[in-house]
XYZ file of C-alpha atoms in Angstrom:
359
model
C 0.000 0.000 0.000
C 1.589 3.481 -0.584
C 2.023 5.606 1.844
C 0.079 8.004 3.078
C -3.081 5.583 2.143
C -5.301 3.655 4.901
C -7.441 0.701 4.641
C -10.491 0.443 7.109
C -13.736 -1.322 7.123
C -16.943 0.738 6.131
C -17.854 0.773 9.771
C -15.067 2.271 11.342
C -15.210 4.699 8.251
C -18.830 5.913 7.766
C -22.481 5.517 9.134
C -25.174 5.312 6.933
C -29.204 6.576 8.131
C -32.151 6.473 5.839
C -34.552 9.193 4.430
C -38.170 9.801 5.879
C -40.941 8.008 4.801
C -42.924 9.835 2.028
C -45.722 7.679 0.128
C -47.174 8.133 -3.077
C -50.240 9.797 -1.659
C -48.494 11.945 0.603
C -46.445 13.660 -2.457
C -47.436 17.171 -3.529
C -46.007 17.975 -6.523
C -43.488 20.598 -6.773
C -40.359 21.238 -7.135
C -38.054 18.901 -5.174
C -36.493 15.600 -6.608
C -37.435 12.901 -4.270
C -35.052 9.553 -4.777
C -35.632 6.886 -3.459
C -33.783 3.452 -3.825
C -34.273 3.493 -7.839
C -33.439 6.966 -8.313
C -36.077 9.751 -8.579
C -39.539 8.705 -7.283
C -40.917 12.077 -8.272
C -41.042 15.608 -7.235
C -42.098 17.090 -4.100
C -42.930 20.876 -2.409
C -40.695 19.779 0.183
C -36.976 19.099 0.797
C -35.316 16.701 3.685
C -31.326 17.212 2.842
C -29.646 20.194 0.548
C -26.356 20.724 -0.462
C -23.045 18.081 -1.083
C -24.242 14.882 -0.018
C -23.981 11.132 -0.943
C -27.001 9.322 -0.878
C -27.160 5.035 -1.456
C -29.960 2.817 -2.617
C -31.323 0.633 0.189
C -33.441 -1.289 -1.213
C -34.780 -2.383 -4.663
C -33.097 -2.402 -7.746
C -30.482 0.171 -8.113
C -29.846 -1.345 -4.176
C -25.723 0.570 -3.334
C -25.926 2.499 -5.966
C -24.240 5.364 -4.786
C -24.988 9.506 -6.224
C -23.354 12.991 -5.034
C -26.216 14.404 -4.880
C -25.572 18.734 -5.006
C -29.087 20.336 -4.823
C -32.418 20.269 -2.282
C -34.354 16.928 -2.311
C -36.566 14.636 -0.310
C -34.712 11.466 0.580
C -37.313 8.752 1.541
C -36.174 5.542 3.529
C -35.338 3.473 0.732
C -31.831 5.060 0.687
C -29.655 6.507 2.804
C -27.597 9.566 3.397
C -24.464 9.733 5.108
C -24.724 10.946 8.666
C -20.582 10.101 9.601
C -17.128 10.064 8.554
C -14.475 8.855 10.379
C -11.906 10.440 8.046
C -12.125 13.246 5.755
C -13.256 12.714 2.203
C -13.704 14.696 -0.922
C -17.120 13.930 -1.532
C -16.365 13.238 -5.044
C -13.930 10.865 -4.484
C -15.901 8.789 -1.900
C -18.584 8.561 -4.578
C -15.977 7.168 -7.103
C -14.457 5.037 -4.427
C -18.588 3.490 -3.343
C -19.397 2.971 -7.169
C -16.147 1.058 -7.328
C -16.009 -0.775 -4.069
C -19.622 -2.641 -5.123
C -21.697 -2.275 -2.003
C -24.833 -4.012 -3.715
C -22.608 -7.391 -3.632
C -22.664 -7.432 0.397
C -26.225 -6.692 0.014
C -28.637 -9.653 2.167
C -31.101 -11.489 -0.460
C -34.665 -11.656 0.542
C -38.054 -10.435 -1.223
C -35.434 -8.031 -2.987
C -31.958 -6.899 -1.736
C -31.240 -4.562 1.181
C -28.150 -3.120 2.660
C -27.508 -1.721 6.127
C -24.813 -0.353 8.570
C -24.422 -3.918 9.194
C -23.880 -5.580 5.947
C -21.546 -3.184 5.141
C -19.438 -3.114 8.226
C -16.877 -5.043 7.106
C -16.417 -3.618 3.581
C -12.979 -2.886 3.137
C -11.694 0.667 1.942
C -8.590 1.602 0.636
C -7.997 5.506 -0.065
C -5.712 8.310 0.522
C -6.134 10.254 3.776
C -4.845 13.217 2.240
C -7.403 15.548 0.389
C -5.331 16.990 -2.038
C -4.508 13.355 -3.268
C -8.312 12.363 -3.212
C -8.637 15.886 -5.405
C -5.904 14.888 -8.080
C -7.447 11.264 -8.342
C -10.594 12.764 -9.201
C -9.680 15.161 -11.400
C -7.705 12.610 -13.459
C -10.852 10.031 -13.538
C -12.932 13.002 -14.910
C -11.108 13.794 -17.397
C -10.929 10.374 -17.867
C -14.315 9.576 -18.011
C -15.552 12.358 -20.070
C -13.479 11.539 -22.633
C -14.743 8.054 -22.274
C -18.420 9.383 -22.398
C -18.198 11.553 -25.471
C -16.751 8.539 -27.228
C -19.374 5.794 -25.691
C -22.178 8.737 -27.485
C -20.428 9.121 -30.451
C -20.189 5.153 -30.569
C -23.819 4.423 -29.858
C -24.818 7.202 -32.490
C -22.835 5.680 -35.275
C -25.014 2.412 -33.989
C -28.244 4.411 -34.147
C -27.131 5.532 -37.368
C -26.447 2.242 -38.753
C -29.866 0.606 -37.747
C -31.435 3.997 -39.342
C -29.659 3.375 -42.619
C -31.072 -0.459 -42.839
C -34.577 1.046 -41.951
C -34.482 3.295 -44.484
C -33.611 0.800 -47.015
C -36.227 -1.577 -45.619
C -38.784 0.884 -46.201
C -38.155 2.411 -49.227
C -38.473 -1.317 -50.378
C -41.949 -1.824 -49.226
C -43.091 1.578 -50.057
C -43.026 0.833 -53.876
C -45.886 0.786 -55.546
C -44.768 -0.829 -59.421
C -45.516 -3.778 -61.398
C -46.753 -6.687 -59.311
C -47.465 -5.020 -56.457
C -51.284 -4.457 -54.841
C -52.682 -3.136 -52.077
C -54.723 -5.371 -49.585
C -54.867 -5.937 -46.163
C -52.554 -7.064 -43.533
C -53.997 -10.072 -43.231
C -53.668 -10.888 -46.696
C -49.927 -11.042 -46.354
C -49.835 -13.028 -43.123
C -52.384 -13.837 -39.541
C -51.252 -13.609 -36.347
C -51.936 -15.670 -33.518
C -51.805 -15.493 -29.843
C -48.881 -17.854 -28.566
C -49.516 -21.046 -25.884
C -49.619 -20.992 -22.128
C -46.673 -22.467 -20.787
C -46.035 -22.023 -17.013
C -42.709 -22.198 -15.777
C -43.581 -25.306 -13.533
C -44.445 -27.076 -16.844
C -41.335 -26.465 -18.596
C -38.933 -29.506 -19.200
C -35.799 -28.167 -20.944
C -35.705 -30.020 -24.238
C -34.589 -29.183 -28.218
C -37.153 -27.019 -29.244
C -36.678 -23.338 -27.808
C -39.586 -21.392 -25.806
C -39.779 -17.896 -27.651
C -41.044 -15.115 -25.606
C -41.947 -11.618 -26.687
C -38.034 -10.868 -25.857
C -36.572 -13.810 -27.750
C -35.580 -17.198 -27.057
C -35.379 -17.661 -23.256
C -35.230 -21.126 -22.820
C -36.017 -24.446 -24.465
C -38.917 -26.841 -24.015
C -39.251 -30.985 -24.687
C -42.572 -29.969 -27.205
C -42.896 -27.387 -29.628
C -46.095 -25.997 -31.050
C -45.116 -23.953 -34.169
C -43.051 -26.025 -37.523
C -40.076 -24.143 -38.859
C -39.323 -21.627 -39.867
C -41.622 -19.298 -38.001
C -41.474 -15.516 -37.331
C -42.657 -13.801 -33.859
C -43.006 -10.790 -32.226
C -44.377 -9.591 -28.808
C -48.110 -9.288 -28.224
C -47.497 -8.214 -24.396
C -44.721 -6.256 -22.188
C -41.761 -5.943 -25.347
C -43.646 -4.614 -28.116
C -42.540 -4.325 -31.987
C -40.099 -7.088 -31.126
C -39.391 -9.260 -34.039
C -37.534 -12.796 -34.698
C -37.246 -15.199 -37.314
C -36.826 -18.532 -35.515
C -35.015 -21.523 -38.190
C -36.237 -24.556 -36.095
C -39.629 -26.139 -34.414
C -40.512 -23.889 -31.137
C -43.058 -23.152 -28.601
C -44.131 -19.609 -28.870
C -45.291 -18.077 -25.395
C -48.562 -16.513 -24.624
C -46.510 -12.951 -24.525
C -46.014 -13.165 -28.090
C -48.153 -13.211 -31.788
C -46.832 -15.804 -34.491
C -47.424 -15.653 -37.852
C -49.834 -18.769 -38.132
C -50.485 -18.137 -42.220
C -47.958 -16.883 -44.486
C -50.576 -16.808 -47.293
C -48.593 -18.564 -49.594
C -45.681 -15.765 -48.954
C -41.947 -16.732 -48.515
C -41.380 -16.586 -44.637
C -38.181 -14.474 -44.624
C -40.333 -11.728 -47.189
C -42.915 -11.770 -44.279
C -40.393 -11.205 -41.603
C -39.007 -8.387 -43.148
C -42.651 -6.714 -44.096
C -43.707 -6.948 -40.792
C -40.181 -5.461 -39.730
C -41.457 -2.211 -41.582
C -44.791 -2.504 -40.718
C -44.109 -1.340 -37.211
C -46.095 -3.098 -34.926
C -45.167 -0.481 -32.028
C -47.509 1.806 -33.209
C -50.633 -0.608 -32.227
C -49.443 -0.979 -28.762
C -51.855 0.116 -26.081
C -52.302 0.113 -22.052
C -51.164 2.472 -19.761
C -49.169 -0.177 -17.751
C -47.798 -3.368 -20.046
C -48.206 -2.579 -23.346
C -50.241 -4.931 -25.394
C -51.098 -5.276 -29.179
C -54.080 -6.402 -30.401
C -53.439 -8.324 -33.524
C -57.268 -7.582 -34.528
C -55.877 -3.889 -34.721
C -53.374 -5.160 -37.087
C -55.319 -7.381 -39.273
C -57.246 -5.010 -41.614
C -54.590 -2.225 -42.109
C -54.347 -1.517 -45.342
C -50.849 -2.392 -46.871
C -48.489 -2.939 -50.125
C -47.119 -5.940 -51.228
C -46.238 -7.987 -54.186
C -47.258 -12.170 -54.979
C -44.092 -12.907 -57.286
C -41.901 -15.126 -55.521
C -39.104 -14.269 -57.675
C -39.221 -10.363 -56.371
C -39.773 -11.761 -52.751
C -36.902 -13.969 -53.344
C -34.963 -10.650 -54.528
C -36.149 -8.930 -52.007
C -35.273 -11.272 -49.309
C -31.676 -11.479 -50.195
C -31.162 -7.553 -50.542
C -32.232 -7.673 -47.276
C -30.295 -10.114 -45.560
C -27.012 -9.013 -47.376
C -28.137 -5.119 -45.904
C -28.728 -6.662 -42.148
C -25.747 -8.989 -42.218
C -23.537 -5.817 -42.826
C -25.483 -3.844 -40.457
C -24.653 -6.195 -38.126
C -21.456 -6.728 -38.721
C -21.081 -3.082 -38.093
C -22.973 -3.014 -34.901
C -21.372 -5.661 -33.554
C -17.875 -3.719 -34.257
C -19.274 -0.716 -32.421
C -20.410 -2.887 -29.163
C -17.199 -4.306 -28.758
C -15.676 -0.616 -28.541
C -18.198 -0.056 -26.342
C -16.811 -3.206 -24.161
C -13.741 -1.810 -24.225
C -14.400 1.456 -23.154
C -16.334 -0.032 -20.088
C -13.288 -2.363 -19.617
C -10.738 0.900 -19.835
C -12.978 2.370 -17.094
C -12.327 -0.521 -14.761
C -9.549 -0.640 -15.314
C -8.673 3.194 -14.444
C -10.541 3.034 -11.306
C -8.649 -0.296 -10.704
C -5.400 1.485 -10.215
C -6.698 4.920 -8.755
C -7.637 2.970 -5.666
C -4.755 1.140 -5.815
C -2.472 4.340 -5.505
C -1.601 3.496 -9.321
C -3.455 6.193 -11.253
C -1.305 8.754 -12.324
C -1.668 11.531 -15.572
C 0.369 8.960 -17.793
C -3.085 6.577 -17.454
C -5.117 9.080 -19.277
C -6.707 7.750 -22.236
C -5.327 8.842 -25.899
């Protein structure tokens, strides 16, 4: 360890006390953030803590989380605020040094996961106890990570960009109107149907894969649907589409194609693809689609098999290089994540220094 740096448990460093209790009928609205253990609950015409302070998740989902929080909110008591320190911190640092440490691992498991003074009391901590060491470390890993950020946005733009550019291709295919093509209804082209029941006490892993409205999740011993099929999520993941190669067992979440109307199966995966079954979503909780909504839209599309057949490899040369090109992106995005771990690796192990800054 170098010198000059200490390493204590959590307990002997800092004490931890929740928010107040505020329910959901209790709010007024106004002005004041109120966060709770998943982040802001909603706004409030009252505040319980203002100015520099680190709250933590308690409970729920985003449970050790940890935030440097700089402006008036309410702070209910499903996170906590730090009422202690043993040593002296720069409050920025401390946050970086939380985030890092991982308190939602020493979190105890029941309904849903909860920390407390007590899990945490043995948490190790390793950090400088001078300030103006804390001060440099954070100024490097801001730098740092800004850099990081603006890259990570310019990344997951060019990815935006790429599935924009297939879209666009996608639809400027179906929106032709020339020989051999007619308009007729939705159902015309392909019906949907509701998928089967399955509950998870039922399942018996097998060869044939259980397709929910969020893909393949698992695998069953009986299938329902033959091969190929295409899917897409009636309930919760909306707009969701896959083309599944083998015999499967499509959940109640989802709508199958039952009749391709004679159509080539891949041609009907990519005209539902632009049909944009997102916009026939409704509920004000889980969003649902109605495939009855669906059924009598009016639409465009052609009988030949040898344009379908054109069509259909277009189209899969288009989304094999989009993915291609995605998939380059995500692995930069790995890396950047990894390059972040790795930075905050050696600033709390008294490693960092300006030479670690990234190109």
């Amino acid at each position: 360890m170098r010198e000059g740096w200490v390493c204590e448990d959590f307990g002997n460093c800092i004490k931890l006390k929740s928010g107040d209790n505020l329910t959901a009928k209790k709010m007024v609205a106004g002005s004041f953030p109120v966060y709770g253990g998943n982040d802001i609950a909603g706004y409030h015409n009252q505040y319980n803590l203002q100015g520099d302070n680190i709250i933590i998740g308690r409970v729920g989902a985003q449970c050790g989380n940890s935030r440097l929080i700089r402006e008036k909110i309410w702070l209910t008591d499903n996170a906590f605020k730090i009422t202690d320190l043993k040593y002296e911190f720069d409050f920025q640092f401390l946050n970086y040094l939380l985030n890092f440490v991982g308190l939602r691992d020493y979190a105890r498991q029941a309904a849903q996961p909860v920390i407390s003074n007590s899990s945490l009391k043995k948490v190790q901590l390793t950090f400088p106890k001078s300030i103006e060491e804390q001060k440099q470390i954070v100024a490097i890993l801001d730098d740092a990570f800004a850099a990081i950020e603006q890259a990570q946005a310019n990344i997951e733009k060019n990815i935006d960009n790429a599935k924009e550019l297939f879209q666009s291709k996608l639809n400027e295919i179906f929106s032709q109107k020339g020989e051999g093509w007619e308009e007729k209804t939705f159902k015309d082209v392909c019906v949907l149907q509701r998928g089967y029941d399955l509950p998870k006490r039922l399942r018996v892993q097998g060869d044939y894969p259980l397709v929910s409205s969020s893909g393949i999740i698992d695998s069953h011993v009986e299938s329902k649907v033959s091969a190929p099929g295409v899917v897409t999520g009636r309930s919760g993941s909306i707009g969701n589409l896959f083309y599944i190669e083998e015999d499967f067992w499509p959940l109640n979440t989802t709508l199958y194609v039952k009749d391709f109307k004679g159509n080539l199966e891949e041609y009907v995966y990519y005209f539902i693809k632009q049909f944009d079954l997102k916009r026939f979503s409704s509920g004000a909780g889980v969003p649902t689609l109605n495939r009855n909504f669906v059924h009598d839209e009016i639409v465009f599309s052609t009988n030949s098999t040898k344009v379908q057949k054109k069509i259909v490899t277009q189209l899969n040369s288009l989304n094999s290089q989009a993915e291609q090109i995605q998939a380059t992106y995500k692995q930069k995005l790995t890396n950047l994540e990894d390059l972040k771990k790795s930075l905050l690796e050696q600033a709390f192990a008294g490693e960092l220094t300006d030479k670690d800054m990234p190109a």
